[in-house]
PDB file of C-alpha atoms in Angstrom:
ATOM      1  CA  SER E   1     -94.535 -27.292 -65.350  1.00 44.00           C
ATOM      2  CA  GLN E   2     -92.629 -25.081 -63.974  1.00 48.00           C
ATOM      3  CA  GLN E   3     -90.802 -24.221 -67.639  1.00 65.00           C
ATOM      4  CA  GLY E   4     -89.253 -20.985 -68.178  1.00 69.00           C
ATOM      5  CA  GLU E   5     -89.086 -19.934 -71.753  1.00 81.00           C
ATOM      6  CA  GLU E   6     -86.895 -16.961 -72.888  1.00 83.00           C
ATOM      7  CA  ASP E   7     -87.996 -14.587 -75.593  1.00 85.00           C
ATOM      8  CA  PRO E   8     -86.792 -13.135 -77.853  1.00 91.00           C
ATOM      9  CA  GLN E   9     -84.851 -16.426 -79.155  1.00 91.00           C
ATOM     10  CA  ALA E  10     -81.800 -14.564 -80.902  1.00 94.00           C
ATOM     11  CA  LEU E  11     -81.010 -10.790 -80.131  1.00 96.00           C
ATOM     12  CA  SER E  12     -78.596  -8.906 -82.197  1.00 96.00           C
ATOM     13  CA  ILE E  13     -77.162  -5.459 -81.291  1.00 96.00           C
ATOM     14  CA  GLN E  14     -74.046  -3.201 -81.600  1.00 97.00           C
ATOM     15  CA  GLU E  15     -71.668  -2.811 -78.772  1.00 97.00           C
ATOM     16  CA  GLY E  16     -72.978   0.161 -76.569  1.00 97.00           C
ATOM     17  CA  GLU E  17     -76.817  -0.552 -76.789  1.00 97.00           C
ATOM     18  CA  ASN E  18     -78.755  -2.237 -74.187  1.00 97.00           C
ATOM     19  CA  ALA E  19     -79.785  -5.974 -74.400  1.00 97.00           C
ATOM     20  CA  THR E  20     -83.563  -6.658 -72.956  1.00 97.00           C
ATOM     21  CA  MET E  21     -84.387 -10.396 -72.472  1.00 96.00           C
ATOM     22  CA  ASN E  22     -87.622 -11.878 -70.857  1.00 95.00           C
ATOM     23  CA  CYS E  23     -88.509 -15.201 -69.250  1.00 94.00           C
ATOM     24  CA  SER E  24     -91.857 -16.608 -68.732  1.00 93.00           C
ATOM     25  CA  TYR E  25     -93.411 -19.325 -66.723  1.00 91.00           C
ATOM     26  CA  LYS E  26     -96.092 -20.979 -65.691  1.00 88.00           C
ATOM     27  CA  THR E  27     -96.544 -22.083 -61.997  1.00 82.00           C
ATOM     28  CA  SER E  28     -95.703 -20.761 -58.433  1.00 84.00           C
ATOM     29  CA  ILE E  29     -91.699 -20.267 -58.192  1.00 86.00           C
ATOM     30  CA  ASN E  30     -89.819 -19.357 -54.834  1.00 85.00           C
ATOM     31  CA  ASN E  31     -86.822 -17.695 -56.830  1.00 89.00           C
ATOM     32  CA  LEU E  32     -85.486 -17.341 -60.763  1.00 92.00           C
ATOM     33  CA  GLN E  33     -82.226 -17.409 -61.751  1.00 93.00           C
ATOM     34  CA  TRP E  34     -80.512 -16.036 -64.847  1.00 95.00           C
ATOM     35  CA  TYR E  35     -77.546 -17.698 -66.545  1.00 95.00           C
ATOM     36  CA  ARG E  36     -75.015 -17.039 -69.000  1.00 96.00           C
ATOM     37  CA  GLN E  37     -73.418 -19.970 -71.468  1.00 93.00           C
ATOM     38  CA  ASN E  38     -70.627 -19.061 -73.996  1.00 90.00           C
ATOM     39  CA  SER E  39     -70.809 -21.648 -76.816  1.00 82.00           C
ATOM     40  CA  GLY E  40     -69.833 -25.276 -75.598  1.00 74.00           C
ATOM     41  CA  ARG E  41     -69.026 -24.352 -71.956  1.00 82.00           C
ATOM     42  CA  GLY E  42     -70.685 -24.732 -68.703  1.00 85.00           C
ATOM     43  CA  LEU E  43     -73.087 -22.284 -67.230  1.00 92.00           C
ATOM     44  CA  VAL E  44     -72.386 -18.965 -65.294  1.00 93.00           C
ATOM     45  CA  HIS E  45     -74.735 -18.212 -62.595  1.00 93.00           C
ATOM     46  CA  LEU E  46     -75.564 -14.201 -62.996  1.00 95.00           C
ATOM     47  CA  ILE E  47     -78.312 -13.120 -60.510  1.00 95.00           C
ATOM     48  CA  LEU E  48     -80.905 -14.764 -58.562  1.00 93.00           C
ATOM     49  CA  ILE E  49     -84.288 -13.536 -57.590  1.00 94.00           C
ATOM     50  CA  ARG E  50     -86.409 -14.603 -54.795  1.00 91.00           C
ATOM     51  CA  SER E  51     -90.360 -14.653 -55.420  1.00 91.00           C
ATOM     52  CA  ASN E  52     -90.530 -11.665 -52.753  1.00 93.00           C
ATOM     53  CA  GLU E  53     -88.366  -9.320 -54.826  1.00 95.00           C
ATOM     54  CA  ARG E  54     -88.971  -7.100 -57.552  1.00 96.00           C
ATOM     55  CA  GLU E  55     -85.647  -6.002 -58.720  1.00 97.00           C
ATOM     56  CA  LYS E  56     -82.035  -6.300 -58.455  1.00 97.00           C
ATOM     57  CA  HIS E  57     -79.046  -5.269 -59.824  1.00 96.00           C
ATOM     58  CA  SER E  58     -75.887  -6.579 -60.493  1.00 95.00           C
ATOM     59  CA  GLY E  59     -73.374  -4.138 -62.009  1.00 96.00           C
ATOM     60  CA  ARG E  60     -74.450  -3.673 -65.840  1.00 97.00           C
ATOM     61  CA  LEU E  61     -77.290  -6.311 -65.451  1.00 97.00           C
ATOM     62  CA  ARG E  62     -80.929  -5.306 -64.033  1.00 98.00           C
ATOM     63  CA  VAL E  63     -83.243  -7.986 -63.375  1.00 98.00           C
ATOM     64  CA  THR E  64     -86.989  -7.499 -62.732  1.00 97.00           C
ATOM     65  CA  LEU E  65     -89.697  -9.947 -61.440  1.00 96.00           C
ATOM     66  CA  ASP E  66     -93.624  -9.727 -61.835  1.00 95.00           C
ATOM     67  CA  THR E  67     -94.879 -12.570 -60.059  1.00 93.00           C
ATOM     68  CA  SER E  68     -98.557 -11.770 -61.173  1.00 94.00           C
ATOM     69  CA  LYS E  69     -97.499 -11.780 -64.547  1.00 94.00           C
ATOM     70  CA  LYS E  70     -95.336 -14.595 -64.419  1.00 94.00           C
ATOM     71  CA  SER E  71     -92.438 -12.864 -66.042  1.00 95.00           C
ATOM     72  CA  SER E  72     -88.749 -12.036 -65.681  1.00 96.00           C
ATOM     73  CA  SER E  73     -86.538  -9.683 -67.369  1.00 97.00           C
ATOM     74  CA  LEU E  74     -82.673  -9.135 -67.961  1.00 97.00           C
ATOM     75  CA  LEU E  75     -81.243  -6.394 -68.920  1.00 98.00           C
ATOM     76  CA  ILE E  76     -77.828  -5.629 -69.949  1.00 98.00           C
ATOM     77  CA  THR E  77     -76.863  -2.120 -70.308  1.00 97.00           C
ATOM     78  CA  ALA E  78     -74.079  -0.479 -72.286  1.00 97.00           C
ATOM     79  CA  SER E  79     -73.291  -4.084 -73.707  1.00 97.00           C
ATOM     80  CA  ARG E  80     -69.559  -5.425 -74.836  1.00 97.00           C
ATOM     81  CA  ALA E  81     -68.928  -7.815 -77.539  1.00 96.00           C
ATOM     82  CA  ALA E  82     -67.837 -10.015 -74.808  1.00 95.00           C
ATOM     83  CA  ASP E  83     -71.705 -10.404 -73.766  1.00 97.00           C
ATOM     84  CA  THR E  84     -71.949 -12.199 -76.316  1.00 97.00           C
ATOM     85  CA  ALA E  85     -73.635 -15.311 -75.413  1.00 96.00           C
ATOM     86  CA  SER E  86     -76.872 -17.269 -74.700  1.00 95.00           C
ATOM     87  CA  TYR E  87     -78.831 -16.570 -71.700  1.00 96.00           C
ATOM     88  CA  PHE E  88     -81.249 -18.649 -69.599  1.00 94.00           C
ATOM     89  CA  CYS E  89     -83.520 -18.076 -67.101  1.00 93.00           C
ATOM     90  CA  ALA E  90     -84.186 -21.183 -64.647  1.00 92.00           C
ATOM     91  CA  THR E  91     -87.225 -20.932 -62.418  1.00 89.00           C
ATOM     92  CA  GLY E  92     -87.587 -23.623 -59.573  1.00 83.00           C
ATOM     93  CA  TRP E  93     -89.395 -23.919 -56.359  1.00 78.00           C
ATOM     94  CA  THR E  94     -87.455 -24.921 -53.052  1.00 75.00           C
ATOM     95  CA  SER E  95     -89.186 -27.655 -50.604  1.00 71.00           C
ATOM     96  CA  GLY E  96     -86.897 -28.424 -47.485  1.00 68.00           C
ATOM     97  CA  GLY E  97     -83.684 -30.038 -49.560  1.00 66.00           C
ATOM     98  CA  SER E  98     -85.306 -30.401 -52.827  1.00 76.00           C
ATOM     99  CA  TYR E  99     -84.893 -27.900 -55.860  1.00 80.00           C
ATOM    100  CA  ILE E 100     -85.645 -28.815 -59.265  1.00 83.00           C
ATOM    101  CA  PRO E 101     -84.441 -26.166 -61.615  1.00 86.00           C
ATOM    102  CA  THR E 102     -86.411 -25.758 -64.751  1.00 88.00           C
ATOM    103  CA  PHE E 103     -84.321 -23.966 -67.683  1.00 90.00           C
ATOM    104  CA  GLY E 104     -85.512 -22.504 -70.475  1.00 88.00           C
ATOM    105  CA  ARG E 105     -84.116 -22.725 -74.278  1.00 88.00           C
ATOM    106  CA  GLY E 106     -82.150 -19.441 -73.776  1.00 91.00           C
ATOM    107  CA  THR E 107     -81.878 -15.817 -75.931  1.00 94.00           C
ATOM    108  CA  SER E 108     -78.817 -16.273 -78.079  1.00 94.00           C
ATOM    109  CA  LEU E 109     -77.310 -12.537 -77.820  1.00 97.00           C
ATOM    110  CA  ILE E 110     -74.454 -11.559 -80.548  1.00 97.00           C
ATOM    111  CA  VAL E 111     -73.066  -8.261 -79.886  1.00 97.00           C
ATOM    112  CA  HIS E 112     -71.085  -6.776 -82.676  1.00 96.00           C
ATOM    113  CA  PRO E 113     -68.348  -4.568 -82.397  1.00 93.00           C
TER     114      PRO E 113
ATOM    115  CA  GLU S   1     -61.724 -18.810 -57.030  1.00 78.00           C
ATOM    116  CA  PRO S   2     -62.874 -22.100 -56.335  1.00 83.00           C
ATOM    117  CA  GLU S   3     -64.596 -24.173 -58.900  1.00 92.00           C
ATOM    118  CA  VAL S   4     -66.152 -27.140 -60.096  1.00 96.00           C
ATOM    119  CA  THR S   5     -64.291 -29.529 -62.435  1.00 96.00           C
ATOM    120  CA  GLN S   6     -65.191 -32.499 -64.440  1.00 97.00           C
ATOM    121  CA  THR S   7     -63.234 -35.344 -66.002  1.00 97.00           C
ATOM    122  CA  PRO S   8     -62.720 -36.270 -68.868  1.00 97.00           C
ATOM    123  CA  SER S   9     -63.706 -33.472 -71.237  1.00 96.00           C
ATOM    124  CA  HIS S  10     -65.036 -35.652 -74.238  1.00 97.00           C
ATOM    125  CA  GLN S  11     -65.666 -39.355 -73.560  1.00 97.00           C
ATOM    126  CA  VAL S  12     -66.311 -41.452 -76.919  1.00 98.00           C
ATOM    127  CA  THR S  13     -68.182 -44.742 -76.255  1.00 97.00           C
ATOM    128  CA  GLN S  14     -69.440 -47.504 -78.252  1.00 97.00           C
ATOM    129  CA  MET S  15     -73.508 -48.294 -77.403  1.00 97.00           C
ATOM    130  CA  GLY S  16     -74.282 -50.520 -74.608  1.00 97.00           C
ATOM    131  CA  GLN S  17     -70.765 -49.672 -72.952  1.00 98.00           C
ATOM    132  CA  GLU S  18     -70.717 -48.092 -69.660  1.00 98.00           C
ATOM    133  CA  VAL S  19     -69.238 -44.699 -68.653  1.00 98.00           C
ATOM    134  CA  ILE S  20     -68.305 -42.928 -65.459  1.00 97.00           C
ATOM    135  CA  LEU S  21     -68.654 -39.043 -65.830  1.00 98.00           C
ATOM    136  CA  ARG S  22     -66.760 -37.753 -62.672  1.00 97.00           C
ATOM    137  CA  CYS S  23     -66.964 -34.321 -60.794  1.00 97.00           C
ATOM    138  CA  VAL S  24     -65.201 -32.641 -57.935  1.00 97.00           C
ATOM    139  CA  PRO S  25     -67.975 -30.097 -56.633  1.00 96.00           C
ATOM    140  CA  ILE S  26     -66.557 -26.877 -54.798  1.00 95.00           C
ATOM    141  CA  SER S  27     -65.621 -28.459 -51.235  1.00 91.00           C
ATOM    142  CA  ASN S  28     -67.945 -26.556 -48.952  1.00 90.00           C
ATOM    143  CA  HIS S  29     -71.183 -27.061 -51.189  1.00 93.00           C
ATOM    144  CA  LEU S  30     -73.842 -29.488 -49.455  1.00 91.00           C
ATOM    145  CA  TYR S  31     -75.889 -29.943 -52.811  1.00 93.00           C
ATOM    146  CA  PHE S  32     -75.012 -31.739 -56.243  1.00 95.00           C
ATOM    147  CA  TYR S  33     -76.760 -31.860 -59.355  1.00 95.00           C
ATOM    148  CA  TRP S  34     -76.286 -33.386 -62.816  1.00 97.00           C
ATOM    149  CA  TYR S  35     -77.772 -31.880 -66.416  1.00 96.00           C
ATOM    150  CA  ARG S  36     -77.520 -32.906 -69.449  1.00 96.00           C
ATOM    151  CA  GLN S  37     -77.796 -30.728 -72.812  1.00 94.00           C
ATOM    152  CA  ILE S  38     -78.222 -32.278 -76.436  1.00 94.00           C
ATOM    153  CA  LEU S  39     -76.658 -30.181 -78.944  1.00 89.00           C
ATOM    154  CA  GLY S  40     -78.470 -27.116 -79.746  1.00 84.00           C
ATOM    155  CA  GLN S  41     -81.205 -27.641 -77.011  1.00 87.00           C
ATOM    156  CA  LYS S  42     -82.084 -26.684 -73.348  1.00 88.00           C
ATOM    157  CA  VAL S  43     -80.106 -27.472 -70.204  1.00 92.00           C
ATOM    158  CA  GLU S  44     -82.278 -30.410 -68.739  1.00 94.00           C
ATOM    159  CA  PHE S  45     -82.507 -31.495 -64.929  1.00 94.00           C
ATOM    160  CA  LEU S  46     -81.083 -34.944 -64.074  1.00 96.00           C
ATOM    161  CA  VAL S  47     -80.828 -35.518 -60.641  1.00 95.00           C
ATOM    162  CA  SER S  48     -79.895 -33.578 -57.199  1.00 93.00           C
ATOM    163  CA  PHE S  49     -77.886 -35.261 -54.368  1.00 93.00           C
ATOM    164  CA  TYR S  50     -78.208 -34.393 -50.688  1.00 91.00           C
ATOM    165  CA  ASN S  51     -76.819 -35.920 -47.571  1.00 89.00           C
ATOM    166  CA  ASN S  52     -75.421 -38.296 -49.367  1.00 90.00           C
ATOM    167  CA  GLU S  53     -78.613 -39.799 -51.150  1.00 92.00           C
ATOM    168  CA  ILE S  54     -80.931 -38.571 -54.379  1.00 93.00           C
ATOM    169  CA  SER S  55     -83.232 -35.481 -53.319  1.00 91.00           C
ATOM    170  CA  GLU S  56     -84.892 -35.368 -56.633  1.00 91.00           C
ATOM    171  CA  LYS S  57     -84.768 -37.083 -60.373  1.00 92.00           C
ATOM    172  CA  SER S  58     -86.375 -36.262 -63.431  1.00 93.00           C
ATOM    173  CA  GLU S  59     -87.784 -38.760 -65.929  1.00 92.00           C
ATOM    174  CA  ILE S  60     -85.155 -38.737 -67.845  1.00 94.00           C
ATOM    175  CA  PHE S  61     -82.360 -40.291 -65.224  1.00 96.00           C
ATOM    176  CA  ASP S  62     -83.668 -43.822 -65.560  1.00 94.00           C
ATOM    177  CA  ASP S  63     -82.500 -47.250 -63.924  1.00 95.00           C
ATOM    178  CA  GLN S  64     -79.560 -46.604 -66.585  1.00 96.00           C
ATOM    179  CA  PHE S  65     -78.431 -43.591 -64.653  1.00 97.00           C
ATOM    180  CA  SER S  66     -77.253 -43.643 -60.920  1.00 97.00           C
ATOM    181  CA  VAL S  67     -75.195 -41.343 -58.900  1.00 97.00           C
ATOM    182  CA  GLU S  68     -72.292 -41.547 -56.290  1.00 95.00           C
ATOM    183  CA  ARG S  69     -70.285 -39.605 -53.882  1.00 92.00           C
ATOM    184  CA  PRO S  70     -67.552 -42.402 -53.267  1.00 86.00           C
ATOM    185  CA  ASP S  71     -65.398 -39.919 -50.979  1.00 87.00           C
ATOM    186  CA  GLY S  72     -65.566 -36.680 -49.604  1.00 78.00           C
ATOM    187  CA  SER S  73     -64.594 -34.621 -52.546  1.00 87.00           C
ATOM    188  CA  ASN S  74     -66.036 -36.810 -55.861  1.00 93.00           C
ATOM    189  CA  PHE S  75     -69.655 -36.683 -57.466  1.00 96.00           C
ATOM    190  CA  THR S  76     -70.336 -39.084 -60.214  1.00 97.00           C
ATOM    191  CA  LEU S  77     -72.403 -40.116 -63.002  1.00 98.00           C
ATOM    192  CA  LYS S  78     -73.062 -43.465 -64.250  1.00 98.00           C
ATOM    193  CA  ILE S  79     -74.849 -44.443 -67.339  1.00 97.00           C
ATOM    194  CA  ARG S  80     -74.739 -48.389 -67.218  1.00 96.00           C
ATOM    195  CA  SER S  81     -75.498 -49.427 -71.227  1.00 95.00           C
ATOM    196  CA  THR S  82     -75.472 -46.074 -72.932  1.00 97.00           C
ATOM    197  CA  LYS S  83     -77.590 -45.731 -75.963  1.00 96.00           C
ATOM    198  CA  LEU S  84     -76.861 -43.233 -78.862  1.00 97.00           C
ATOM    199  CA  GLU S  85     -79.793 -40.701 -77.811  1.00 96.00           C
ATOM    200  CA  ASP S  86     -77.547 -40.416 -74.520  1.00 97.00           C
ATOM    201  CA  SER S  87     -75.123 -38.151 -76.611  1.00 97.00           C
ATOM    202  CA  ALA S  88     -74.873 -34.669 -74.942  1.00 97.00           C
ATOM    203  CA  MET S  89     -73.025 -32.473 -73.023  1.00 96.00           C
ATOM    204  CA  TYR S  90     -73.338 -33.668 -69.487  1.00 97.00           C
ATOM    205  CA  PHE S  91     -72.827 -30.879 -66.793  1.00 96.00           C
ATOM    206  CA  CYS S  92     -72.019 -31.139 -62.889  1.00 97.00           C
ATOM    207  CA  ALA S  93     -73.352 -28.533 -60.405  1.00 95.00           C
ATOM    208  CA  SER S  94     -73.352 -27.982 -56.797  1.00 95.00           C
ATOM    209  CA  SER S  95     -74.695 -25.334 -54.326  1.00 93.00           C
ATOM    210  CA  GLU S  96     -74.454 -24.041 -50.947  1.00 92.00           C
ATOM    211  CA  ASP S  97     -77.894 -24.258 -50.276  1.00 87.00           C
ATOM    212  CA  ALA S  98     -80.816 -25.742 -52.051  1.00 84.00           C
ATOM    213  CA  GLY S  99     -82.315 -23.494 -54.923  1.00 82.00           C
ATOM    214  CA  GLY S 100     -79.370 -21.186 -54.292  1.00 86.00           C
ATOM    215  CA  GLU S 101     -76.426 -19.911 -57.021  1.00 89.00           C
ATOM    216  CA  GLN S 102     -75.077 -23.077 -58.856  1.00 92.00           C
ATOM    217  CA  TYR S 103     -72.046 -23.209 -59.980  1.00 93.00           C
ATOM    218  CA  PHE S 104     -71.490 -25.086 -63.076  1.00 94.00           C
ATOM    219  CA  GLY S 105     -68.318 -27.539 -64.527  1.00 95.00           C
ATOM    220  CA  PRO S 106     -67.201 -27.008 -67.862  1.00 94.00           C
ATOM    221  CA  GLY S 107     -68.948 -30.095 -68.932  1.00 96.00           C
ATOM    222  CA  THR S 108     -68.395 -33.509 -70.273  1.00 97.00           C
ATOM    223  CA  ARG S 109     -69.265 -34.361 -73.832  1.00 97.00           C
ATOM    224  CA  LEU S 110     -70.042 -38.046 -74.349  1.00 98.00           C
ATOM    225  CA  THR S 111     -70.610 -39.370 -77.808  1.00 98.00           C
ATOM    226  CA  VAL S 112     -72.109 -42.420 -77.952  1.00 98.00           C
ATOM    227  CA  THR S 113     -71.753 -44.361 -81.629  1.00 97.00           C
TER     228      THR S 113
END
């Protein structure tokens, strides 16, 4: 299975602090994506990182990928109460027109104002 | 900003009934997906659709499920004879390319009684 699993399952921090979430997977991938989900809503794409990339930034988000350890991390700097959500990694292998993403169980982040 | 839309937002049906969930993907996207998320659990891939045919499907996507793109804009998921365990949020997503950033709809909450 290419299953991505996030760690920790839950994270509670104060506004202004940084939040780090990790994702581990089992088999080869050619990309890894991070998504956010607010309670009962659809997923919002945050960042896609390809297997030949090691780090990517988007605003307050920083994603790293270590293919030798089959792991990725998502860092949210200077967190805000609005960052409260569940965060998921999705791993997958693209072959031609095929792609099956596998989502982990997610990290539930609570940012206290 | 373009977005994926889904209707209805909530569907209640009796066991054994057929339901059709509807999605309008982003207009220039070529890849379409259905996922489900049972309450409190991870997002699970059901099926991907490209070039008017299924490109990948999971074990969950058995003979009770079917997908269709009846016209140039809609993408539907049909469940022929619903079971209690089909109760979940169903998300549609679309992307420009296989393995690329996916845009998710807000979901349809299906309740089977």
